[in-house]
mmCIF file with all atom_site columns, C-alpha atoms in Angstrom:
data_model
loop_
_atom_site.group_PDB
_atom_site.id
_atom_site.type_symbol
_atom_site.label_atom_id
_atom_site.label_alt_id
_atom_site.label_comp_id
_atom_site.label_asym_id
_atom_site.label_entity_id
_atom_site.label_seq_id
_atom_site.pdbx_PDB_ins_code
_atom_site.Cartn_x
_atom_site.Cartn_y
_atom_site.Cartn_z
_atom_site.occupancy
_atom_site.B_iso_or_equiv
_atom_site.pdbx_formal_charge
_atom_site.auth_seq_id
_atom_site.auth_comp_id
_atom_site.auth_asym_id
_atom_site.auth_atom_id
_atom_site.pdbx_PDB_model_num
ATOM 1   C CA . UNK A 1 1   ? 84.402  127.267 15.736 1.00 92.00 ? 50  UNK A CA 1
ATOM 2   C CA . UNK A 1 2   ? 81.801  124.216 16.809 1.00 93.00 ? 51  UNK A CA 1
ATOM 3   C CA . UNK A 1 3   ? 82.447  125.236 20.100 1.00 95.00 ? 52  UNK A CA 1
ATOM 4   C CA . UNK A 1 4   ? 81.811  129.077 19.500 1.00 95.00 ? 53  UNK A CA 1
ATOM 5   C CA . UNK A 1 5   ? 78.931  127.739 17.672 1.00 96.00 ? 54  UNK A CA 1
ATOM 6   C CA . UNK A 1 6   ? 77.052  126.170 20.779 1.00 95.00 ? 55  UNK A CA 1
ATOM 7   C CA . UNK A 1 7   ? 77.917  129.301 22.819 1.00 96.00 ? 56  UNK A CA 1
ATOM 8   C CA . UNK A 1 8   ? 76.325  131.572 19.747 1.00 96.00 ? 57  UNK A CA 1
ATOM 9   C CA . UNK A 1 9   ? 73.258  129.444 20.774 1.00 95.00 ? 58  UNK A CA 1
ATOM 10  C CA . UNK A 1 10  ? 73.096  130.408 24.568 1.00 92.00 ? 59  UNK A CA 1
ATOM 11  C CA . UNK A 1 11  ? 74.919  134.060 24.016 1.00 95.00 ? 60  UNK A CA 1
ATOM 12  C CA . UNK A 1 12  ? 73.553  135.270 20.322 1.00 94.00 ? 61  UNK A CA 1
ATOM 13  C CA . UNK A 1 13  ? 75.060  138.480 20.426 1.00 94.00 ? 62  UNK A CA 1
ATOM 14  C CA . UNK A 1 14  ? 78.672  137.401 21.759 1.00 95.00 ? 63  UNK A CA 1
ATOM 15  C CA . UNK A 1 15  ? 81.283  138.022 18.562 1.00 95.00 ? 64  UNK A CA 1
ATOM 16  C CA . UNK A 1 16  ? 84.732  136.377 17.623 1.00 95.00 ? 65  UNK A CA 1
ATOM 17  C CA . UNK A 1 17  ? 87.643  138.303 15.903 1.00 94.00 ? 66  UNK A CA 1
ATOM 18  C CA . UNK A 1 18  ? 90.304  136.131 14.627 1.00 93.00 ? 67  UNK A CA 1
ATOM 19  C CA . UNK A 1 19  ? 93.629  137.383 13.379 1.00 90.00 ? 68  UNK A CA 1
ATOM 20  C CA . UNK A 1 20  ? 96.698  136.352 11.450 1.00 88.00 ? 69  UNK A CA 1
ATOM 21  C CA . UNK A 1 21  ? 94.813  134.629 9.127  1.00 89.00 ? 70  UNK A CA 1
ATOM 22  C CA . UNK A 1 22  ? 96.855  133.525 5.572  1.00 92.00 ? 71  UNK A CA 1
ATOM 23  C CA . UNK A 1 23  ? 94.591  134.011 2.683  1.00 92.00 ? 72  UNK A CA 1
ATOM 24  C CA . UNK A 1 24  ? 93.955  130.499 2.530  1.00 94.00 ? 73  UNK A CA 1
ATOM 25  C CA . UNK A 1 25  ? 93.059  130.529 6.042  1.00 92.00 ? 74  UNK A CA 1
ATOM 26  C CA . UNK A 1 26  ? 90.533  133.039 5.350  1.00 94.00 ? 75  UNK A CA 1
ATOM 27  C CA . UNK A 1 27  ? 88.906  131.685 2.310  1.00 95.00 ? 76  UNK A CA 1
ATOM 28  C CA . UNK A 1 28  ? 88.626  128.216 4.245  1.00 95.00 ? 77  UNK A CA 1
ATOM 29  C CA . UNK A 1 29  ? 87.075  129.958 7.676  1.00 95.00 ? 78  UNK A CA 1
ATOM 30  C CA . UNK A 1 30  ? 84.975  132.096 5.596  1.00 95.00 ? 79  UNK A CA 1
ATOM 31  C CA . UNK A 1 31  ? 83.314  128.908 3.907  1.00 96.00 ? 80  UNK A CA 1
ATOM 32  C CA . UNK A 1 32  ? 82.613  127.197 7.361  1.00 95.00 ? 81  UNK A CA 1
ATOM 33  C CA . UNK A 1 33  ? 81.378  130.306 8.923  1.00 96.00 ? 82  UNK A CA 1
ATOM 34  C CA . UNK A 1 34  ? 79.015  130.367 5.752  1.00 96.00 ? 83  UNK A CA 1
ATOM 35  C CA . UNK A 1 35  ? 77.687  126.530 6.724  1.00 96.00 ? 84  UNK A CA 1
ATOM 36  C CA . UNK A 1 36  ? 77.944  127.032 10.711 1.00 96.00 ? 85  UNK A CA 1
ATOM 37  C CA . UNK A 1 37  ? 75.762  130.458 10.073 1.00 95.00 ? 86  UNK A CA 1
ATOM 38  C CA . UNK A 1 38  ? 78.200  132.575 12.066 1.00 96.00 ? 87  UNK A CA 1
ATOM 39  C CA . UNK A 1 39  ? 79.226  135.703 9.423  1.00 93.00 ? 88  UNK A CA 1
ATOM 40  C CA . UNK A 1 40  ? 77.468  137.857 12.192 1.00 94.00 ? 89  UNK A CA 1
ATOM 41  C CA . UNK A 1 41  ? 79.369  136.374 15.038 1.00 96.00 ? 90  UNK A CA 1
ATOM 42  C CA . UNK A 1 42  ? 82.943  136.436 13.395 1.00 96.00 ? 91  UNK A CA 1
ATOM 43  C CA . UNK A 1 43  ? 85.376  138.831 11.780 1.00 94.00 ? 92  UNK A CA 1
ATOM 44  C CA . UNK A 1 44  ? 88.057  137.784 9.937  1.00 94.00 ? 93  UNK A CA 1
ATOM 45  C CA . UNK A 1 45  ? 91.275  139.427 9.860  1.00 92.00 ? 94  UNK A CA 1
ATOM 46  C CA . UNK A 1 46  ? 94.385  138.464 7.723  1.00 90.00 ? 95  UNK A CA 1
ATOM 47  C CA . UNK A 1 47  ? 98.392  139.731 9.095  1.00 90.00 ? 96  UNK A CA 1
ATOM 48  C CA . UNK A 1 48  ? 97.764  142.676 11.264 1.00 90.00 ? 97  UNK A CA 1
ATOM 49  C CA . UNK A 1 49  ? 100.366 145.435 12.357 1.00 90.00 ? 98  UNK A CA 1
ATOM 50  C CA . UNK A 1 50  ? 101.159 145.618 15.681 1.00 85.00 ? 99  UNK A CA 1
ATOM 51  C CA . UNK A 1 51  ? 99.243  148.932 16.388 1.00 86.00 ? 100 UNK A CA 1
ATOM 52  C CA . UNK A 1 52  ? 96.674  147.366 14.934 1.00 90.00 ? 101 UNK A CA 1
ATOM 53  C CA . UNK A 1 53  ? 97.109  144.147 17.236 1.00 88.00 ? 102 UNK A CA 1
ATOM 54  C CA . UNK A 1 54  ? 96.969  146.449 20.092 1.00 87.00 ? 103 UNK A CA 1
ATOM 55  C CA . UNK A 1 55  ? 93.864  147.955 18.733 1.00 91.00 ? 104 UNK A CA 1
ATOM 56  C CA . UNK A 1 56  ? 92.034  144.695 18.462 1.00 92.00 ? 105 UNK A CA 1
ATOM 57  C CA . UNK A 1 57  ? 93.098  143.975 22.016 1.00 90.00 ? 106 UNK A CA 1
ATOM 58  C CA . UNK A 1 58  ? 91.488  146.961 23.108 1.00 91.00 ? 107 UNK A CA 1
ATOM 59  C CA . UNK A 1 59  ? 88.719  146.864 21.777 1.00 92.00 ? 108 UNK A CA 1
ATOM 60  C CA . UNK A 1 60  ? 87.574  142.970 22.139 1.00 93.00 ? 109 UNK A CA 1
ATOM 61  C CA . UNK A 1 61  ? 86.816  141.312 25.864 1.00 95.00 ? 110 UNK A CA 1
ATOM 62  C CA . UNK A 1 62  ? 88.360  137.796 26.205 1.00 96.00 ? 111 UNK A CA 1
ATOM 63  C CA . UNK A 1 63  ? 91.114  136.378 24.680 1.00 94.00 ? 112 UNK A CA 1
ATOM 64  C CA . UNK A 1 64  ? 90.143  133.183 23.256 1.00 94.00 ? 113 UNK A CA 1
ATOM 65  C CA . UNK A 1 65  ? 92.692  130.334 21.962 1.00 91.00 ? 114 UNK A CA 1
ATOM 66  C CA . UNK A 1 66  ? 92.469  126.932 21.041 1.00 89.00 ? 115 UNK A CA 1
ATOM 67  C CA . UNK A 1 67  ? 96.205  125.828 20.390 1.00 85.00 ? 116 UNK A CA 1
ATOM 68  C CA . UNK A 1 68  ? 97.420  122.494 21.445 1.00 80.00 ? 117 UNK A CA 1
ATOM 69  C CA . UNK A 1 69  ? 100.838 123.652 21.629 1.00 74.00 ? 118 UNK A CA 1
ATOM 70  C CA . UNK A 1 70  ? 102.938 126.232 22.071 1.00 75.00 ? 119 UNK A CA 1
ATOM 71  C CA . UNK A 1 71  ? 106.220 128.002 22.862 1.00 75.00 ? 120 UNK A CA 1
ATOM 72  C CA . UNK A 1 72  ? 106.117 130.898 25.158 1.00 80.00 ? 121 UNK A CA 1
ATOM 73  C CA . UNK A 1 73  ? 102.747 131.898 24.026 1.00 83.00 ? 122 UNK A CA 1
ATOM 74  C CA . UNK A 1 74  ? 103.581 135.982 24.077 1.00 86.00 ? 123 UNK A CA 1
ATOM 75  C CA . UNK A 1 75  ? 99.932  136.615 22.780 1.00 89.00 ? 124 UNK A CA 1
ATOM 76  C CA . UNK A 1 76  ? 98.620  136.436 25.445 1.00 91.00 ? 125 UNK A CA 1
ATOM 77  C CA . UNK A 1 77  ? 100.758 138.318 27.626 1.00 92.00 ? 126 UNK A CA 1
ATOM 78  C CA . UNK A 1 78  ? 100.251 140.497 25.184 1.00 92.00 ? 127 UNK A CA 1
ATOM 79  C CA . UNK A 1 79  ? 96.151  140.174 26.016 1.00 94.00 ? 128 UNK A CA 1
ATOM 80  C CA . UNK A 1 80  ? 96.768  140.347 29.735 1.00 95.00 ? 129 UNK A CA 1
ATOM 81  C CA . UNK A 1 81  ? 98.784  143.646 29.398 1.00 94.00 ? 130 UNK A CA 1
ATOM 82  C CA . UNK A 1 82  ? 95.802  145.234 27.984 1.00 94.00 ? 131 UNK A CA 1
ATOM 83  C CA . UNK A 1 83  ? 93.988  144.185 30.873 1.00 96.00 ? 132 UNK A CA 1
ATOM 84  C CA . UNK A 1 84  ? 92.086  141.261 28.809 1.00 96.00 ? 133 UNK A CA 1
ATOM 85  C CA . UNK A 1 85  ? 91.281  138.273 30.397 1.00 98.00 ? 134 UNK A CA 1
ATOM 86  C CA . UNK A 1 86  ? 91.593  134.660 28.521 1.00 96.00 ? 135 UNK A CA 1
ATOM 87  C CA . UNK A 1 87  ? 89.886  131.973 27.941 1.00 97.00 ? 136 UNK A CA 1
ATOM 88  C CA . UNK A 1 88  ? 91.736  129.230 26.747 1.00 94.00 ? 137 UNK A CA 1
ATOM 89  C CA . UNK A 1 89  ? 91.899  125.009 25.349 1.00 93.00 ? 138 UNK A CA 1
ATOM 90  C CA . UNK A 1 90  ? 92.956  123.163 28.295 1.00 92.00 ? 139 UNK A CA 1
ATOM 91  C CA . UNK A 1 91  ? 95.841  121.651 25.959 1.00 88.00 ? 140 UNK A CA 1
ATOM 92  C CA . UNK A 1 92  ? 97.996  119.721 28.128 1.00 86.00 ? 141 UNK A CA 1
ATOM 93  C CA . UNK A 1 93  ? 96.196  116.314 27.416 1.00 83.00 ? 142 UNK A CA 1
ATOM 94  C CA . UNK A 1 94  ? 97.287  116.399 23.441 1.00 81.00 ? 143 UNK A CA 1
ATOM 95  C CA . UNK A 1 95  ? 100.671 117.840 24.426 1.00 79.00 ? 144 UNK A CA 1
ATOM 96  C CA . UNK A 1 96  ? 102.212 115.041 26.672 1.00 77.00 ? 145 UNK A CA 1
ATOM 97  C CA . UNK A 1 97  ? 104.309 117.899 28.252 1.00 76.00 ? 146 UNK A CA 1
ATOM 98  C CA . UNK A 1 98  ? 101.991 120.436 30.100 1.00 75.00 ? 147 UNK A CA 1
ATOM 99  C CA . UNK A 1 99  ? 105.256 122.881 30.286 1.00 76.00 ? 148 UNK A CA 1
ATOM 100 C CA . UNK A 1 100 ? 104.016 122.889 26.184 1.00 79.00 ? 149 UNK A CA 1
ATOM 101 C CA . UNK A 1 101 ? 100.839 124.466 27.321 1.00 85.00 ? 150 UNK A CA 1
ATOM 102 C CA . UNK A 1 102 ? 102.259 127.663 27.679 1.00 86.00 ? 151 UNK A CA 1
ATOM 103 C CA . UNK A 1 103 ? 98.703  129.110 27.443 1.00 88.00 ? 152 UNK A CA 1
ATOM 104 C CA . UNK A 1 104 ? 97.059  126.760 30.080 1.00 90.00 ? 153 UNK A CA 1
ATOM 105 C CA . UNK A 1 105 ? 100.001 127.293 32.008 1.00 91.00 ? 154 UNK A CA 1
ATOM 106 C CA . UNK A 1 106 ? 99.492  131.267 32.259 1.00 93.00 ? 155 UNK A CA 1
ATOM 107 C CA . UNK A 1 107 ? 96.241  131.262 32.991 1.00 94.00 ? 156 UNK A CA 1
ATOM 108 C CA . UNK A 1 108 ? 96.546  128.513 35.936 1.00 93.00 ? 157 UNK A CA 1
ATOM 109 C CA . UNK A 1 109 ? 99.514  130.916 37.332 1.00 94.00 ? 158 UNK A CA 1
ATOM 110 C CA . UNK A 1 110 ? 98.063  134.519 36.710 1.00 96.00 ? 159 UNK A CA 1
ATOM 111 C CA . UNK A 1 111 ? 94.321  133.164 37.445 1.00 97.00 ? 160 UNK A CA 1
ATOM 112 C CA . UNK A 1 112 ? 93.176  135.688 34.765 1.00 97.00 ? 161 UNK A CA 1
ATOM 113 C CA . UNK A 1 113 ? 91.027  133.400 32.850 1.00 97.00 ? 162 UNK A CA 1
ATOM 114 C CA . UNK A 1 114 ? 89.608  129.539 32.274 1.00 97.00 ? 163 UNK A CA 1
ATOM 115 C CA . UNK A 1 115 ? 90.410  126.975 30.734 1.00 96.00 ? 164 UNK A CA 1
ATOM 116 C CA . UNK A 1 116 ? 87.799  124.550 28.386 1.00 96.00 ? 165 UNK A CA 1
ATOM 117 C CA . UNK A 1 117 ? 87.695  121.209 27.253 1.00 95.00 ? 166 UNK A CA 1
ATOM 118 C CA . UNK A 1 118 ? 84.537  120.529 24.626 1.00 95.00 ? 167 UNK A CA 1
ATOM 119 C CA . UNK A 1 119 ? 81.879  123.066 23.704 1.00 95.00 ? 168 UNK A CA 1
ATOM 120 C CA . UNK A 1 120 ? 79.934  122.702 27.352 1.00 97.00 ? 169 UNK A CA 1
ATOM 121 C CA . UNK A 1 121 ? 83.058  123.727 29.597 1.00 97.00 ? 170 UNK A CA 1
ATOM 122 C CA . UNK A 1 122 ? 83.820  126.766 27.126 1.00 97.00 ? 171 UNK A CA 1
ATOM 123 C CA . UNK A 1 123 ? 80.717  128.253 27.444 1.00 97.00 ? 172 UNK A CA 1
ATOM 124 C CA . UNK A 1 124 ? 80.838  128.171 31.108 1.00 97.00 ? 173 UNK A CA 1
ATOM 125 C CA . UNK A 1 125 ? 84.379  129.747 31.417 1.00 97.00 ? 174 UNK A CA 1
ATOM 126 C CA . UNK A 1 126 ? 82.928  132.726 29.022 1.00 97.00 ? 175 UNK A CA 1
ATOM 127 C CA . UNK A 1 127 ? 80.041  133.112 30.963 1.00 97.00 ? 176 UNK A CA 1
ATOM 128 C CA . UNK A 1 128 ? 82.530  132.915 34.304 1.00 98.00 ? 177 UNK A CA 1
ATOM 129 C CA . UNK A 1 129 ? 84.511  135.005 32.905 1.00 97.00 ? 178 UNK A CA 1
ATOM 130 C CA . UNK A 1 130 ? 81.982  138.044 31.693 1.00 96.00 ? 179 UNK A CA 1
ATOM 131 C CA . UNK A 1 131 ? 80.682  137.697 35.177 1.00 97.00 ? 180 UNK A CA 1
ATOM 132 C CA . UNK A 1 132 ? 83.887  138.167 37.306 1.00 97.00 ? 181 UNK A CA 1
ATOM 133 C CA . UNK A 1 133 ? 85.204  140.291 34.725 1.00 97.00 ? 182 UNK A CA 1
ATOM 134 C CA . UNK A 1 134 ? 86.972  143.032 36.725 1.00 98.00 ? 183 UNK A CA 1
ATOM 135 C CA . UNK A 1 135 ? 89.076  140.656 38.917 1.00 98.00 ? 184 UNK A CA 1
ATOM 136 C CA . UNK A 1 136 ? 90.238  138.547 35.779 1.00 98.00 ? 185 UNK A CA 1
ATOM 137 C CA . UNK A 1 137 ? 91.243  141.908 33.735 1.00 97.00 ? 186 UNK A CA 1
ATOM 138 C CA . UNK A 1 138 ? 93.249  142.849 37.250 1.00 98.00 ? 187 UNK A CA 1
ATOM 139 C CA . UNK A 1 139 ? 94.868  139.541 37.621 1.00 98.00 ? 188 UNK A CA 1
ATOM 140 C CA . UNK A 1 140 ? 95.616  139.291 33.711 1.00 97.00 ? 189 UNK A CA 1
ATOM 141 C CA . UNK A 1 141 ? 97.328  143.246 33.857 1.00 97.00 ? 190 UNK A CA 1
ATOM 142 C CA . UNK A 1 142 ? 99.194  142.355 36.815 1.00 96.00 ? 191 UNK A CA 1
ATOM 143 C CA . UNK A 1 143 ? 100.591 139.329 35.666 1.00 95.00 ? 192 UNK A CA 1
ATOM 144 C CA . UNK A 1 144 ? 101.797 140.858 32.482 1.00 94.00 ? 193 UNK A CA 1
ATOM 145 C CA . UNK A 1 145 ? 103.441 143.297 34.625 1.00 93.00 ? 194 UNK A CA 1
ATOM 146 C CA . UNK A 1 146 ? 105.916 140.671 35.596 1.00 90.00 ? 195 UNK A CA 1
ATOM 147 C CA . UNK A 1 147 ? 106.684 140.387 31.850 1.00 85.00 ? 196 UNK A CA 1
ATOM 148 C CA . UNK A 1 148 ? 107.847 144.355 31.515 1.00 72.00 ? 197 UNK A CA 1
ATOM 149 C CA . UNK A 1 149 ? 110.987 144.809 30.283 1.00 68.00 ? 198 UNK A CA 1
ATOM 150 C CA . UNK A 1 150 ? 111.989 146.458 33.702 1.00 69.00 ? 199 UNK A CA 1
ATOM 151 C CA . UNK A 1 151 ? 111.576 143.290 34.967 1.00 60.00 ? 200 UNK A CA 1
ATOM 152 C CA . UNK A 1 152 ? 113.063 140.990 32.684 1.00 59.00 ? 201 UNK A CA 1
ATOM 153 C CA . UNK A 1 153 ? 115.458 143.002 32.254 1.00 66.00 ? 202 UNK A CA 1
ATOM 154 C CA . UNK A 1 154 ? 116.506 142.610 35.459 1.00 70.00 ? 203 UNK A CA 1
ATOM 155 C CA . UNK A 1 155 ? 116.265 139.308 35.887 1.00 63.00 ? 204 UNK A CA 1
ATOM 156 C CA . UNK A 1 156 ? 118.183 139.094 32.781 1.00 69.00 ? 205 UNK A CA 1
ATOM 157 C CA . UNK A 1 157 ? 121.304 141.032 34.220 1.00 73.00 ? 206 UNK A CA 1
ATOM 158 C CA . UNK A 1 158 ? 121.162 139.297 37.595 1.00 70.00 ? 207 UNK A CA 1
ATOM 159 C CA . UNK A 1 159 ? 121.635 135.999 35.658 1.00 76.00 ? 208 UNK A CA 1
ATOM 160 C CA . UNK A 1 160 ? 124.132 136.990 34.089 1.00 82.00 ? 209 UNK A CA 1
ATOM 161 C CA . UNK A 1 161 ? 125.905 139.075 36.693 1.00 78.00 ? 210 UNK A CA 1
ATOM 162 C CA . UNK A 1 162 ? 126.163 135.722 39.178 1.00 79.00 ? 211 UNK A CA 1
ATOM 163 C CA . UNK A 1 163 ? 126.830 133.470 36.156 1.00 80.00 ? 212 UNK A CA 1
ATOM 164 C CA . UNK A 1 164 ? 130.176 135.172 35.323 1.00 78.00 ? 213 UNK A CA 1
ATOM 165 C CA . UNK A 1 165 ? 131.132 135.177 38.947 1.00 76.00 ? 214 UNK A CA 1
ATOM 166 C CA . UNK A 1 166 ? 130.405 131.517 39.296 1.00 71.00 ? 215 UNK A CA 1
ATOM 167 C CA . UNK A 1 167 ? 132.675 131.312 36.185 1.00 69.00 ? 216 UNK A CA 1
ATOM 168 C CA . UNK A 1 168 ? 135.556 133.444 37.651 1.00 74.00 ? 217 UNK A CA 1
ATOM 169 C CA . UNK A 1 169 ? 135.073 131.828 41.377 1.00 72.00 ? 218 UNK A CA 1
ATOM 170 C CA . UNK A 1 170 ? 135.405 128.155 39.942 1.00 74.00 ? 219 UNK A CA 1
ATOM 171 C CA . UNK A 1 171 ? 138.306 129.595 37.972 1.00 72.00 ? 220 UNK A CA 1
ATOM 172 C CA . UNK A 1 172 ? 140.112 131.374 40.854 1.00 66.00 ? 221 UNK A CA 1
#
């Protein structure tokens, strides 16, 4: 939030939905949005649906994140599949593993968004972002694509297929 904050200052009418909040979460955010002055700039959203998820996709710009670790990270396959680019916490300093940056690490591969260190380098990757804005949202929906169960699915059975004839050649 500080560093949405500074950008509020150089982008007023930029907004921030965040989602998944607990109730705790939201009665916590909703007092530091009160002292940061940012209840105009932010909407906050407890457990959604997934329909609804997809909605909220839709119908925001740039995926923002700020983990410091993660698994997979599907969200924001999820983000690129609706043709929304990211910006994301460049993560892989706190981690001591960058293969735990799943985030950092899709965006560096797909080339569908930025990464941000402190407040100054996250406004620049938004305003990078908004202004190349068509070629991230291509990258970000083509690099999903490789994430389609078609293709996994695939990739899935051909590991499996040569696995059990490694298994039955070493046996034979």
């Amino acid at each position: 939030l500080e560093y949405f904050a500074a950008a509020v200052k150089s982008m007023p009418n930029i907004h921030l939905t965040m989602c998944g909040l607990s109730n705790n979460n939201l009665k916590e955010l909703n007092k530091l949005l009160v002292e940061m002055n940012l209840l105009g700039n932010v909407s906050l959203k407890g457990y959604v649906k997934e329909d609804e998820l997809h909605s909220i996709y839709l119908s925001n710009d740039i995926y923002v994140t700020a983990t410091t670790f993660e698994g997979f990270y599907r969200q924001i396959v999820e983000a690129f599949a609706t043709g929304m680019p990211a910006v994301v916490f460049d993560s892989r300093e706190f981690t001591g593993d960058p293969s735990s940056s799943a985030s950092v690490n899709h965006v560096l591969k797909s080339g569908a968004g930025e990464i941000y260190k402190d407040a100054e380098t996250f406004i620049l990757a938004i305003k990078k972002v908004m202004l190349n804005y068509k070629d991230y949202s291509n990258k970000a929906k083509s690099y999903a694509s490789n994430f389609s169960s078609q293709v996994l699915g695939k990739k899935t059975e051909d590991l499996i297929i040569n696995a059990v004839s490694d298994r039955i050649s070493e046996k034979l």
